XYZ file of C-alpha atoms in Angstrom:
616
model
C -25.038 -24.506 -155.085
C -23.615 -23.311 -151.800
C -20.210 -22.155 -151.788
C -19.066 -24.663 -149.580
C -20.204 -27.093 -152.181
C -17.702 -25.357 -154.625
C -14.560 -26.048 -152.883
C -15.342 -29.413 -151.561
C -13.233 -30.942 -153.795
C -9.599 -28.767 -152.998
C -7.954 -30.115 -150.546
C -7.519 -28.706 -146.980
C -4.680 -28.391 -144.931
C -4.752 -30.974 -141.585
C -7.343 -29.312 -139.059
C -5.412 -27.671 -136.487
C -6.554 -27.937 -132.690
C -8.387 -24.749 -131.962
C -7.866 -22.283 -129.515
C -11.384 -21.320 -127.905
C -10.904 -17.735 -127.170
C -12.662 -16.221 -124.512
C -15.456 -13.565 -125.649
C -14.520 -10.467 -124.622
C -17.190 -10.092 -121.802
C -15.434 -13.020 -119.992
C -12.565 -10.926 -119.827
C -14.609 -7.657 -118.396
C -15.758 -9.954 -116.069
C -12.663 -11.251 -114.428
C -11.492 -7.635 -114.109
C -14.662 -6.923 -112.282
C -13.954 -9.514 -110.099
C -10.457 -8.397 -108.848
C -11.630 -4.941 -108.784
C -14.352 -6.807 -106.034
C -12.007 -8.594 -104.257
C -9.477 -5.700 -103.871
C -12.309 -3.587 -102.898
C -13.384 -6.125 -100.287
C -9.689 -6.700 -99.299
C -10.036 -2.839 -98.607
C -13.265 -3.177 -96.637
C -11.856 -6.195 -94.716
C -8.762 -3.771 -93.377
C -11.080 -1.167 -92.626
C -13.282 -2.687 -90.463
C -10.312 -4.735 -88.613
C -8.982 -1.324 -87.855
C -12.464 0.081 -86.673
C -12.422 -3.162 -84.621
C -8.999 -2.317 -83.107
C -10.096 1.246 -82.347
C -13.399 -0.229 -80.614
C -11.455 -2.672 -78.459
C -9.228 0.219 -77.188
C -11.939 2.189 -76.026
C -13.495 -0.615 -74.551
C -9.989 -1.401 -72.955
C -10.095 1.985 -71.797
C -13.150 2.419 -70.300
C -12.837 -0.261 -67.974
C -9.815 1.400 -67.011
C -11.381 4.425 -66.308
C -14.759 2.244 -64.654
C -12.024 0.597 -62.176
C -10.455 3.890 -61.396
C -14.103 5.210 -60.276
C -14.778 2.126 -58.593
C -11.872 2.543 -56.369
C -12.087 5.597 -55.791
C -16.177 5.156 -54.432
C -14.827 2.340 -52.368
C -12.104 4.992 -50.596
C -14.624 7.333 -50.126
C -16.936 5.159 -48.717
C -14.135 3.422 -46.055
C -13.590 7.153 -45.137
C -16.870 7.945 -44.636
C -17.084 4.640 -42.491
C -14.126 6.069 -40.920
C -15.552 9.484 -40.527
C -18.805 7.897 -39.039
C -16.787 5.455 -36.573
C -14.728 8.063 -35.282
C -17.621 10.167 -34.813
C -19.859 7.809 -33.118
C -16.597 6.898 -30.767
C -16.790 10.514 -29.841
C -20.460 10.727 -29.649
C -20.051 7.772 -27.044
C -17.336 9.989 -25.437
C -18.990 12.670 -24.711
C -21.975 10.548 -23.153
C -19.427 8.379 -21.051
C -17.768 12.216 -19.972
C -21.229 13.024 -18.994
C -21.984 9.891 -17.381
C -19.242 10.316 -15.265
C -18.805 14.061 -14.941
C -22.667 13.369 -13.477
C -21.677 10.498 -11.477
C -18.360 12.455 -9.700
C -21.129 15.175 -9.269
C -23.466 13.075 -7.616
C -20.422 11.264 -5.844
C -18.983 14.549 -4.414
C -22.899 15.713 -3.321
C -22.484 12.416 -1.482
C -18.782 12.603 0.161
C -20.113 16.785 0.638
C -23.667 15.599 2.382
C -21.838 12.931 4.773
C -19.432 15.837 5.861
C -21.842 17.797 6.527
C -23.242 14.847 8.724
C -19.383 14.380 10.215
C -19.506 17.921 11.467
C -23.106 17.872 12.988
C -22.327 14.679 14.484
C -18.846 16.092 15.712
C -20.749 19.175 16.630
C -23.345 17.124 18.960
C -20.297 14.784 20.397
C -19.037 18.481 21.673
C -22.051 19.594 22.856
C -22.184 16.405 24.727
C -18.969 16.408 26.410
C -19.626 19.953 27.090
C -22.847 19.197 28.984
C -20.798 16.448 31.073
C -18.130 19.048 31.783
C -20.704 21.263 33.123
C -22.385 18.661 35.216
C -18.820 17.481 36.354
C -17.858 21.005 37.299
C -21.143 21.494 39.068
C -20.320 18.376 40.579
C -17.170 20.073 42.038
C -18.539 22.890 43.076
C -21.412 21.367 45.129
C -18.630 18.936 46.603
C -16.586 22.526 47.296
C -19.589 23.823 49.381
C -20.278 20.878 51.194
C -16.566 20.854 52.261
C -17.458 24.746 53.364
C -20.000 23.391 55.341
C -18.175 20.954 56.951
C -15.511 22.711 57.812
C -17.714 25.289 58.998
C -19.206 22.801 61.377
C -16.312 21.306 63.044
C -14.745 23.364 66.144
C -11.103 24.332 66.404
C -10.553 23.298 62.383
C -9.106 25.355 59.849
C -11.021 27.938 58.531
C -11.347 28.059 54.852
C -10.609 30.831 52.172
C -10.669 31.248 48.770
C -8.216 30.551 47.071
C -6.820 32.377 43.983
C -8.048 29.967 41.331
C -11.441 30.174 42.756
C -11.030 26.998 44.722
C -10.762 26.558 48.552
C -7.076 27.050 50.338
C -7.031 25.945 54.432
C -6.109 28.483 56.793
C -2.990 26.632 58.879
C -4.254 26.289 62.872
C -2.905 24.389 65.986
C -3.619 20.402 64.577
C -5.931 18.856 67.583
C -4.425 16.249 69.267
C -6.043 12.813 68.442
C -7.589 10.732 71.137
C -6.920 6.869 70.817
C -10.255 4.508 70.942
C -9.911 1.349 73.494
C -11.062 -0.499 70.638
C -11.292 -1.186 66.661
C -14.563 0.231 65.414
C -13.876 -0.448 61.842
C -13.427 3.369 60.751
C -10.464 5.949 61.088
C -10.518 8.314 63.961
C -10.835 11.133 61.051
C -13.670 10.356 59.710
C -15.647 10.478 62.753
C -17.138 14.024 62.509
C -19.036 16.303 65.124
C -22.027 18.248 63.735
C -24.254 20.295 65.766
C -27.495 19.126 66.853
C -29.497 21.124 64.778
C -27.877 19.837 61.598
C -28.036 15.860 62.517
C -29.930 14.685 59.963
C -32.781 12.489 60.866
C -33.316 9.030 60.042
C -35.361 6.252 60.808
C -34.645 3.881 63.113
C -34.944 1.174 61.018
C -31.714 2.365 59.466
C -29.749 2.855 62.858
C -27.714 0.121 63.343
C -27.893 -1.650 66.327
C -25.106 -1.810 69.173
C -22.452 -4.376 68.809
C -22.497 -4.588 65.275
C -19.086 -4.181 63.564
C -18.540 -2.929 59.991
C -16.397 -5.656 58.796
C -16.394 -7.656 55.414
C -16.601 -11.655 56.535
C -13.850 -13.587 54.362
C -15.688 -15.989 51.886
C -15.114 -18.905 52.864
C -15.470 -20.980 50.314
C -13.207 -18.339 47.813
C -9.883 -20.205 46.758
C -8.215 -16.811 46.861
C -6.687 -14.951 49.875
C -9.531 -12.688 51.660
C -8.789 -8.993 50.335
C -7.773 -7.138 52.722
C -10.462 -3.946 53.555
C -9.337 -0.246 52.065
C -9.509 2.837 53.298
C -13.265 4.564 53.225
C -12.900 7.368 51.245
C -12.994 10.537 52.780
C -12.886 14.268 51.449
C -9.763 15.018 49.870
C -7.322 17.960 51.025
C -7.868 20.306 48.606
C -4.786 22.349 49.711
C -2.467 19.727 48.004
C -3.272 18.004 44.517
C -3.446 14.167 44.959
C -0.630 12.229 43.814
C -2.540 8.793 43.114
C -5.534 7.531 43.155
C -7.344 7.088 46.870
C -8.901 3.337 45.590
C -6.206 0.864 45.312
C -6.566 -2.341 43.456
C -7.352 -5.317 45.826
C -4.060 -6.889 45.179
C -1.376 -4.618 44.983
C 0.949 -7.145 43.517
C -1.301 -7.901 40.495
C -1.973 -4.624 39.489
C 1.716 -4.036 39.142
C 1.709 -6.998 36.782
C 2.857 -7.183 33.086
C -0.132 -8.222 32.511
C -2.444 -5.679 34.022
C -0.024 -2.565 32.600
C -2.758 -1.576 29.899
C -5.470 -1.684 32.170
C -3.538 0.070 35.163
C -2.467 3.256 32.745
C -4.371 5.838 34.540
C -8.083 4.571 32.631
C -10.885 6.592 34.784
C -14.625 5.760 34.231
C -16.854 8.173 34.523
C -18.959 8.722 38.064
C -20.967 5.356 36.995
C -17.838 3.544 38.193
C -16.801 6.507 40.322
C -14.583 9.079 39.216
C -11.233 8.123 40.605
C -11.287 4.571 40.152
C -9.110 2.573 37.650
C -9.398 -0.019 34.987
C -7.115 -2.018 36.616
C -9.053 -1.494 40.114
C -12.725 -2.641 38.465
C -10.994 -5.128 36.627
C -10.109 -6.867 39.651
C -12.787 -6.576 42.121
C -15.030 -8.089 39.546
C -12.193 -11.006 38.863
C -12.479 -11.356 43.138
C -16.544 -11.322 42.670
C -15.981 -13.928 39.742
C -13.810 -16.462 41.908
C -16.126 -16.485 44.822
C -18.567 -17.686 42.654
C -19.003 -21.503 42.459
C -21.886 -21.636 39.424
C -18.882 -20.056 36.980
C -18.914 -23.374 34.594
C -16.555 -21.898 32.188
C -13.842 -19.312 33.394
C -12.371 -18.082 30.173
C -15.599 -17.076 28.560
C -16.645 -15.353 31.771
C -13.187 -13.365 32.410
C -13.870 -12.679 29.007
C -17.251 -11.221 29.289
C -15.723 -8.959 32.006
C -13.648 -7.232 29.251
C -16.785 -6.881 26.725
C -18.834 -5.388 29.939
C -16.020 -2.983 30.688
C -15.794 -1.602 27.131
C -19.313 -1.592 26.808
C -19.740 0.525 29.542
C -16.766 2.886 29.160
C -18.734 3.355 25.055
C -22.374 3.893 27.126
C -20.848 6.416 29.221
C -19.186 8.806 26.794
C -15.453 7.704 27.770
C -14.810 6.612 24.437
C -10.804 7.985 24.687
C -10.038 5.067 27.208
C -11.627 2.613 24.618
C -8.295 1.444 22.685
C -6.907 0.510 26.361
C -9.262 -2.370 25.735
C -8.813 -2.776 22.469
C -4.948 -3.443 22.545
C -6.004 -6.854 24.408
C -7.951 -7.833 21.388
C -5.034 -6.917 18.540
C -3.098 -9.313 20.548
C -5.419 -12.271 19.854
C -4.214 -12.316 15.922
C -1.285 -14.376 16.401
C -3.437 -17.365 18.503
C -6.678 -17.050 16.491
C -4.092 -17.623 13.262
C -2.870 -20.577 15.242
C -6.147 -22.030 16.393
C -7.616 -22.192 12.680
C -4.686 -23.695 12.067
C -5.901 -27.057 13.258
C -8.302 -27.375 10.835
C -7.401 -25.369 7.838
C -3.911 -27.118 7.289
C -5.524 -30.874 7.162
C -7.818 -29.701 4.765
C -5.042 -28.296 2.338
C -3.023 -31.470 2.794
C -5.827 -33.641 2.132
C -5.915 -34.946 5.889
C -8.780 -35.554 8.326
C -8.968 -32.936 10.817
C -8.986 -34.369 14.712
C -10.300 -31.388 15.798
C -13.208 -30.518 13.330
C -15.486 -30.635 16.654
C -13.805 -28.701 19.100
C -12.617 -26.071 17.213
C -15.225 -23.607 14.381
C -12.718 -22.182 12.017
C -15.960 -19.846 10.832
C -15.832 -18.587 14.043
C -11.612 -17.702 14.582
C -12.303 -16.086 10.721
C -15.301 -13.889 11.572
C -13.090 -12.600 15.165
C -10.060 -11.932 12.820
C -12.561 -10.413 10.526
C -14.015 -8.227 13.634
C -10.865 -7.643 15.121
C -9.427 -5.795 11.353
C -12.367 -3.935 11.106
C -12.092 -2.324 14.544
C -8.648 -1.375 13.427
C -10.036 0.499 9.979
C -10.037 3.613 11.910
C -6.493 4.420 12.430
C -3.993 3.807 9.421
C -1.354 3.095 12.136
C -3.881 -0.184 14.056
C -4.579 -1.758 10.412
C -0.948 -2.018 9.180
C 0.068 -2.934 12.373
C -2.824 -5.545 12.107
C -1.972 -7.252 8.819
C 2.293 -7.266 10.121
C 0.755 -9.761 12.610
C -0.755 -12.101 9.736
C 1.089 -14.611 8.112
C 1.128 -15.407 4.138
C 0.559 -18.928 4.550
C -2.468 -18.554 7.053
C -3.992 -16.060 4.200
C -2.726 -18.367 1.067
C -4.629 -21.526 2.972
C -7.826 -19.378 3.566
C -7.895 -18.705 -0.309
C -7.678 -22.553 -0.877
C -10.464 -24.078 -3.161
C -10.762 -26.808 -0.698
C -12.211 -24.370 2.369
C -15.900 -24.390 2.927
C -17.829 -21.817 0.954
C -18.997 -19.865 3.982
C -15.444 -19.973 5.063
C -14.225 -18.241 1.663
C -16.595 -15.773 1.839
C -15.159 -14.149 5.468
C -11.568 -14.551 3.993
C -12.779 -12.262 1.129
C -14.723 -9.888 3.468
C -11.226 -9.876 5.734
C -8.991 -8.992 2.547
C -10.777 -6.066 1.795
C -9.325 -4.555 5.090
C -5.638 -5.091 3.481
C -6.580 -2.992 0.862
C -3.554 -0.241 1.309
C -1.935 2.946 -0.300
C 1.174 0.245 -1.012
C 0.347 -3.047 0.031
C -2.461 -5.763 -0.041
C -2.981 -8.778 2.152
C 0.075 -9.017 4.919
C 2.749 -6.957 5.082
C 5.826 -7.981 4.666
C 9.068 -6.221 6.788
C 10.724 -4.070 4.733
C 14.621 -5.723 4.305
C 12.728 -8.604 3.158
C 11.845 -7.680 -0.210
C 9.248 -9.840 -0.883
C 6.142 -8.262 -0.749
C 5.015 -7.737 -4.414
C 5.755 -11.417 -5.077
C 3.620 -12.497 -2.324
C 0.573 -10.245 -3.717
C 1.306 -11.551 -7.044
C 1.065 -15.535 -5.339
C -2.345 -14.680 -3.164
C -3.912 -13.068 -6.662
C -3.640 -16.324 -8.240
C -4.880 -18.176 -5.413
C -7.959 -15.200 -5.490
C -8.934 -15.402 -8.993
C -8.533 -18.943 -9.298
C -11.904 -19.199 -7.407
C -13.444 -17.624 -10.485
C -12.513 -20.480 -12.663
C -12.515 -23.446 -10.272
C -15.119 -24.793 -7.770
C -15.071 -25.026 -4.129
C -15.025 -28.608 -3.234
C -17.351 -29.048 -0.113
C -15.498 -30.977 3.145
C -15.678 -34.285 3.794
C -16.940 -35.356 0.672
C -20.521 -33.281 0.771
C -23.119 -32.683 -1.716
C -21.105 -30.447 -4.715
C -22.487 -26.284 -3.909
C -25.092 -25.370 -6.106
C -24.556 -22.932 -9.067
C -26.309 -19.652 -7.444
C -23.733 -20.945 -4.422
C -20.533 -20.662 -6.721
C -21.843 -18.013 -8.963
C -22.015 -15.786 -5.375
C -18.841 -16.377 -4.298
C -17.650 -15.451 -7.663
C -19.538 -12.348 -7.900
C -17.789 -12.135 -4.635
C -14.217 -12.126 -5.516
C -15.017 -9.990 -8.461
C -16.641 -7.159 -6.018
C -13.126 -7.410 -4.283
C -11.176 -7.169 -7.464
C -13.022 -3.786 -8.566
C -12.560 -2.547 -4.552
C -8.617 -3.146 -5.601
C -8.803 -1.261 -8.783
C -9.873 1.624 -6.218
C -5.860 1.687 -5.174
C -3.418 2.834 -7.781
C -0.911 -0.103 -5.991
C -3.675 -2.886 -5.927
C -4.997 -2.144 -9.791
C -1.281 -2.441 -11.084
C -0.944 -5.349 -8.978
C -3.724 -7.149 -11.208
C -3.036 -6.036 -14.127
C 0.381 -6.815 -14.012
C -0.771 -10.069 -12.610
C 0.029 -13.519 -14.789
C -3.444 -14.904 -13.928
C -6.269 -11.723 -13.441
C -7.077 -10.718 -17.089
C -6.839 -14.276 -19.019
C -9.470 -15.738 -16.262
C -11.182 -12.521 -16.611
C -11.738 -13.298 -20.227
C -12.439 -17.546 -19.695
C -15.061 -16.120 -17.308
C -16.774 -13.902 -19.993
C -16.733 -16.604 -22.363
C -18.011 -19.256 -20.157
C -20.885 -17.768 -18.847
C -21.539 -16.315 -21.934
C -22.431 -19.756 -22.966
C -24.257 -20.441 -20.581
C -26.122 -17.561 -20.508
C -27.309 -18.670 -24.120
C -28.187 -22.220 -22.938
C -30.926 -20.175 -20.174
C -29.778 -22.728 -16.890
C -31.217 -22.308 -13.878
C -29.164 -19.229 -12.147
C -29.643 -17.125 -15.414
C -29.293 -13.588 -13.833
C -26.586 -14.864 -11.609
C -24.681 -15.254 -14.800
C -25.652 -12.297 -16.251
C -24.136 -10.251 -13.602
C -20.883 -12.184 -14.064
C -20.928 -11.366 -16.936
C -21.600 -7.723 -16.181
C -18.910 -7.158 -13.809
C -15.776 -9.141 -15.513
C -16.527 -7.109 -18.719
C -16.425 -3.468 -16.534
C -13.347 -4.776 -14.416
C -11.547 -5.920 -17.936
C -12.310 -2.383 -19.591
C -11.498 -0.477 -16.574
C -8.487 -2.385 -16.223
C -7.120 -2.211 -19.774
C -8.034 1.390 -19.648
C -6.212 2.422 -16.636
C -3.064 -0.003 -17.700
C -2.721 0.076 -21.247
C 1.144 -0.839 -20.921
C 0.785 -3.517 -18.775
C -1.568 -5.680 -20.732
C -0.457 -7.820 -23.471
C -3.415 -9.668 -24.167
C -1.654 -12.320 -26.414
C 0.233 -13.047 -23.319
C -2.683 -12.836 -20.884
C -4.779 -15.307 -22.480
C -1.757 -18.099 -22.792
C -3.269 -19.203 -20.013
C -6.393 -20.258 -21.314
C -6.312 -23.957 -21.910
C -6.428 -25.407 -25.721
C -4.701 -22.501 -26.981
C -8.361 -20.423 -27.462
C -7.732 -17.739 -25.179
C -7.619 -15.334 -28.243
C -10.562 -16.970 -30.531
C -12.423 -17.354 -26.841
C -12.020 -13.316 -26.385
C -12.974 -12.255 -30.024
C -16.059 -14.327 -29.820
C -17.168 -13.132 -26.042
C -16.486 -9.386 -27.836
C -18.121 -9.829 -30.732
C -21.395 -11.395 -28.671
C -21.396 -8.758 -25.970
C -20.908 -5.731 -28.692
C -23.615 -6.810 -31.054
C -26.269 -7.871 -27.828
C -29.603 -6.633 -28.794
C -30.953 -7.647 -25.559
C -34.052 -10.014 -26.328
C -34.478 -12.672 -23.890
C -31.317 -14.236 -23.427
C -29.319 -10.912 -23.475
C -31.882 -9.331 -21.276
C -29.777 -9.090 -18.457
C -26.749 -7.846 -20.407
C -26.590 -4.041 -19.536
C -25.999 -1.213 -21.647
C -22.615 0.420 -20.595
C -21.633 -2.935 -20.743
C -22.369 -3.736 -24.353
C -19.819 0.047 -25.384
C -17.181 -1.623 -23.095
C -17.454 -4.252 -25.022
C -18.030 -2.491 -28.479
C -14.846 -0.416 -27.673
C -13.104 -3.289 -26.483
C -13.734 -4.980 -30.436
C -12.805 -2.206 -32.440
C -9.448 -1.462 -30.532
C -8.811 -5.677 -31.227
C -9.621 -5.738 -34.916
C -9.916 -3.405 -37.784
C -13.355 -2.182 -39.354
C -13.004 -4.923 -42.165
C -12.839 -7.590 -39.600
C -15.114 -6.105 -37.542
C -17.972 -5.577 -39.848
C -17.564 -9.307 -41.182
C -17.909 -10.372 -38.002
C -21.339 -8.245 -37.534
C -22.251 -9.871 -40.534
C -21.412 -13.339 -39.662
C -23.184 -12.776 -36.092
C -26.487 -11.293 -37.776
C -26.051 -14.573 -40.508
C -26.218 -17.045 -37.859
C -28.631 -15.299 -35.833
C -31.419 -15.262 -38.636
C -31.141 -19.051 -39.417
């Protein structure tokens, strides 16, 4: 029987609830387990910190990846530096050359035309020498004949040489003079007795017949009082020097005239008009020829043509010193001609018809004013005294936008006579004190042509665009003649109006030198020659040119976007087709012109911005 069987029967205490305790390997287990998680806890803190140490070198590469980034960027703006300021010099040195080469070819030039002066003032001697000679063998051959002559006659003086090689009269008892019953026509001296072996023969044709008097018949249809006859000349008395002239005018009154002074001042033509005759005395026979005539229709123009024949032949002749006795009548005609295109020019300014448009060619009074200033180029002292005569108003009018083209074009071709070492256009008198504001008023009337068009008279067909682009190109020619003259270039660049329309020019026929119009290379050449005269002028006045000022003028307030663009187009011109015409010192102007307005940032986004569009 099993044991348990044997105590079945005692009985047992009340079952108490049992505590199930763990086996031992449970317990091993949970120790394992916290020595895990403590050793993880241990791994966790590790790696956390290798994280920490990871993200601070990360943190500090970067840093040192910036650092070298920055420092590649300054070296490569220096280098862009380096390479700018290298090229600039590069372009230096060819623009030295260029000009070094072009003084060098300008000096050959000034040296060659001296060289043509002095052979030309060389022959004018030799000339004048050859006339002297042929004068003074004139004098001599008229010194022998007098020998002769003398010679001939009985009971004369006998002649002897004198001590300057001339002839000096012996004194002897004068002959008595015998009276003739009657008036012959000729002075008793001049009747002379030769032998009659030395009586020249002649035919008889030539003999004139008996009864025939020598006398000049009075005109009778002249409305002027018959001239009294002169004296026929006769040898002159070489013992004593002449104290005037043997030919007297024909009126004696009207040669002592105001107005026949200039001509009267001791003015000889050569033998063509004979020696000893004056201006005054040629002058007036030919006035006495002219009012017998009854086919003169017009009076003025031939009086007038008198003059002109006079000069002409006094220039033909070699007796050019007596020319400005001429010429002094013609500087006196600025004051009327000023008045006389008056009658047209003023209407046209005021908007008025003109009554005279017929009778009176303004082109014409322009182009003698025009004539009259050049003739007076040669002497410093003829041109200023020239453009005292000429009024600011008459010039200011002339410049109007309203004048006929052709008109414009002989004001400009008259203004570049006023071109002076201190003044330009008319002269104003010193005490006045106005002469730098008047300058200042006609350049704004001048280079207001450039950006306005001449309206034609009386409501004509508008000018063409070759027609305005050539009076433009016009105006600018005169502008770069001014920048010649240190007084004339500061004049326009310290001008209110010369640089900003300078710039609208550029940028307008810039435009439309894209759009390929008809007068393409007439634009091109504006644009040409505003660019030079803007560099040369900013170059040469550097302290006078504000361009933010300058271009204020500009309407819409683009003057400055207007001359960034024109700069950036003209500096990055590759010229293909539509730049074609756009020449090469023209595009460094313009390239200097850029980087002196903007920095190398701005400039090279603009390059690429320019080369963007240009590829779409």
């Amino acid at each position: 029987m099993p044991p348990m069987q044997l105590h079945s029967n005692i009985p047992q205490p009340p079952a108490r609830p049992q505590v199930r305790n763990e086996p031992d390997f449970n317990i091993s287990r949970t120790d394992k387990i916290q020595e895990l998680v403590d050793n993880g806890d241990t791994t966790h803190a590790s790696r956390q910190s290798d994280r920490d140490v990871l993200k601070a070198q990360i943190l500090e590469l970067r840093r040192e990846k910036k650092a070298a980034e920055d420092a590649a960027l300054a070296k490569s703006g220096e280098i862009a530096i380096i390479r700018a300021n290298q090229n600039k010099l590069e372009k230096m040195y060819e623009s030295n050359m260029q000009a070094m080469k072009k003084l060098h070819v300008e000096e050959a030039a000034r040296q060659k035309l001296e060289v043509e002066r002095v052979l030309a003032e060389k022959q004018k001697i030799t000339t004048e020498k050859g006339f002297l000679q042929n004068d003074l063998a004139e004098v001599n051959e008229q010194n022998r004949s007098l020998q002769r002559a003398v010679k001939a006659k009985p009971g004369t003086s006998k002649p002897a040489a004198g001590k300057d090689g001339g002839i000096s009269v012996l004194p002897t008892t004068p002959k008595k003079n015998k009276s003739l019953s009657h008036g012959d026509g000729f002075e008793d001296d001049e009747i002379q007795i030769y032998s009659p072996s030395k009586v020249p023969i002649r035919p008889k044709n030539n003999t004139p017949k008996a009864g025939n008097k020598r006398k000049r018949k009075a005109v009778e249809t002249s409305p002027l009082k018959p001239l009294q006859l002169g004296q026929a000349k006769e040898a002159p008395d070489l013992s004593h020097p002449p104290d005037k002239s043997p030919v007297q005018p024909a009126n004696a009154t009207a040669s002592d005239s105001p107005a026949t002074k200039t001509l009267s001042t001791t003015a000889f033509l050569p033998d063509r008009f004979e020696p000893d005759t004056a201006l005054s005395t040629i002058f007036l026979d030919e006035m006495s020829i002219l009012s017998a005539k009854s086919d003169v229709d017009n009076f003025p123009v031939a009086l007038a043509l008198i003059i002109l024949s006079m000069w002409k032949q006094c220039v033909d002749e070699q007796f050019v010193p007596r020319v400005p006795i001429i010429l002094q009548s013609r500087r006196a005609l600025t004051e009327p001609i000023q008045s006389t295109a008056d009658v047209n020019i003023i209407p046209r300014v005021r908007r008025q018809p003109q009554k005279f448009a017929a009778e009176v060619n303004t082109f014409d009074c322009l182009e003698l004013l025009k004539s009259v200033s050049n003739d007076c180029l040669f002497r410093e002292e003829d041109i200023i005294r020239f453009w005292k005569c000429m009024r600011f108003d008459f010039i200011a009018m002339i410049l109007q936008v309203v004048q006929p083209i052709e008109e414009l074009h002989v004001s400009l071709a008259l203004l570049r006579t006023s071109v002076q070492k201190e003044s330009f256009a008319m002269i104003v008198p010193l005490n006045d004190g106005k002469q730098e504001p008047s300058e200042m008023n006609l350049l704004d009337l001048l280079t207001r042509l450039l950006v306005e068009k001449p309206k034609p008279p009386n409501a004509d067909e508008p000018y063409g665009v070759v027609e305005v682009a050539e009076l433009r190109l016009n105006v600018l020619s005169l502008m770069e003649e001014m920048c010649e003259n240190e007084h004339s270039s500061r004049m326009l660049a310290s001008s209110q109006y010369a640089i900003g329309r300078l710039v609208w020019v550029m940028n307008d026929e810039l435009d439309a030198l894209y759009d390929y119009r008809y007068g393409h290379e007439y634009r091109a050449d504006l644009v040409n020659q505003a660019t030079r005269l803007l560099f040369r002028l900013k170059t040469a006045h550097p302290q006078l040119i504000s361009m933010q000022e300058k271009l204020k003028i500009i309407p819409n307030s683009g003057g400055v976007h207007k001359h960034l663009i024109a700069l950036t187009r003209l500096a990055l011109s590759e010229g293909v087709f539509f730049e074609e015409e756009i020449e090469d010192d023209v595009v460094e102007c313009a390239y200097e012109m850029l980087e002196d307005l903007s920095s190398p940032e701005e400039a090279e986004a603009l390059r690429e911005a320019f080369s963007t569009a240009r590829s779409r």
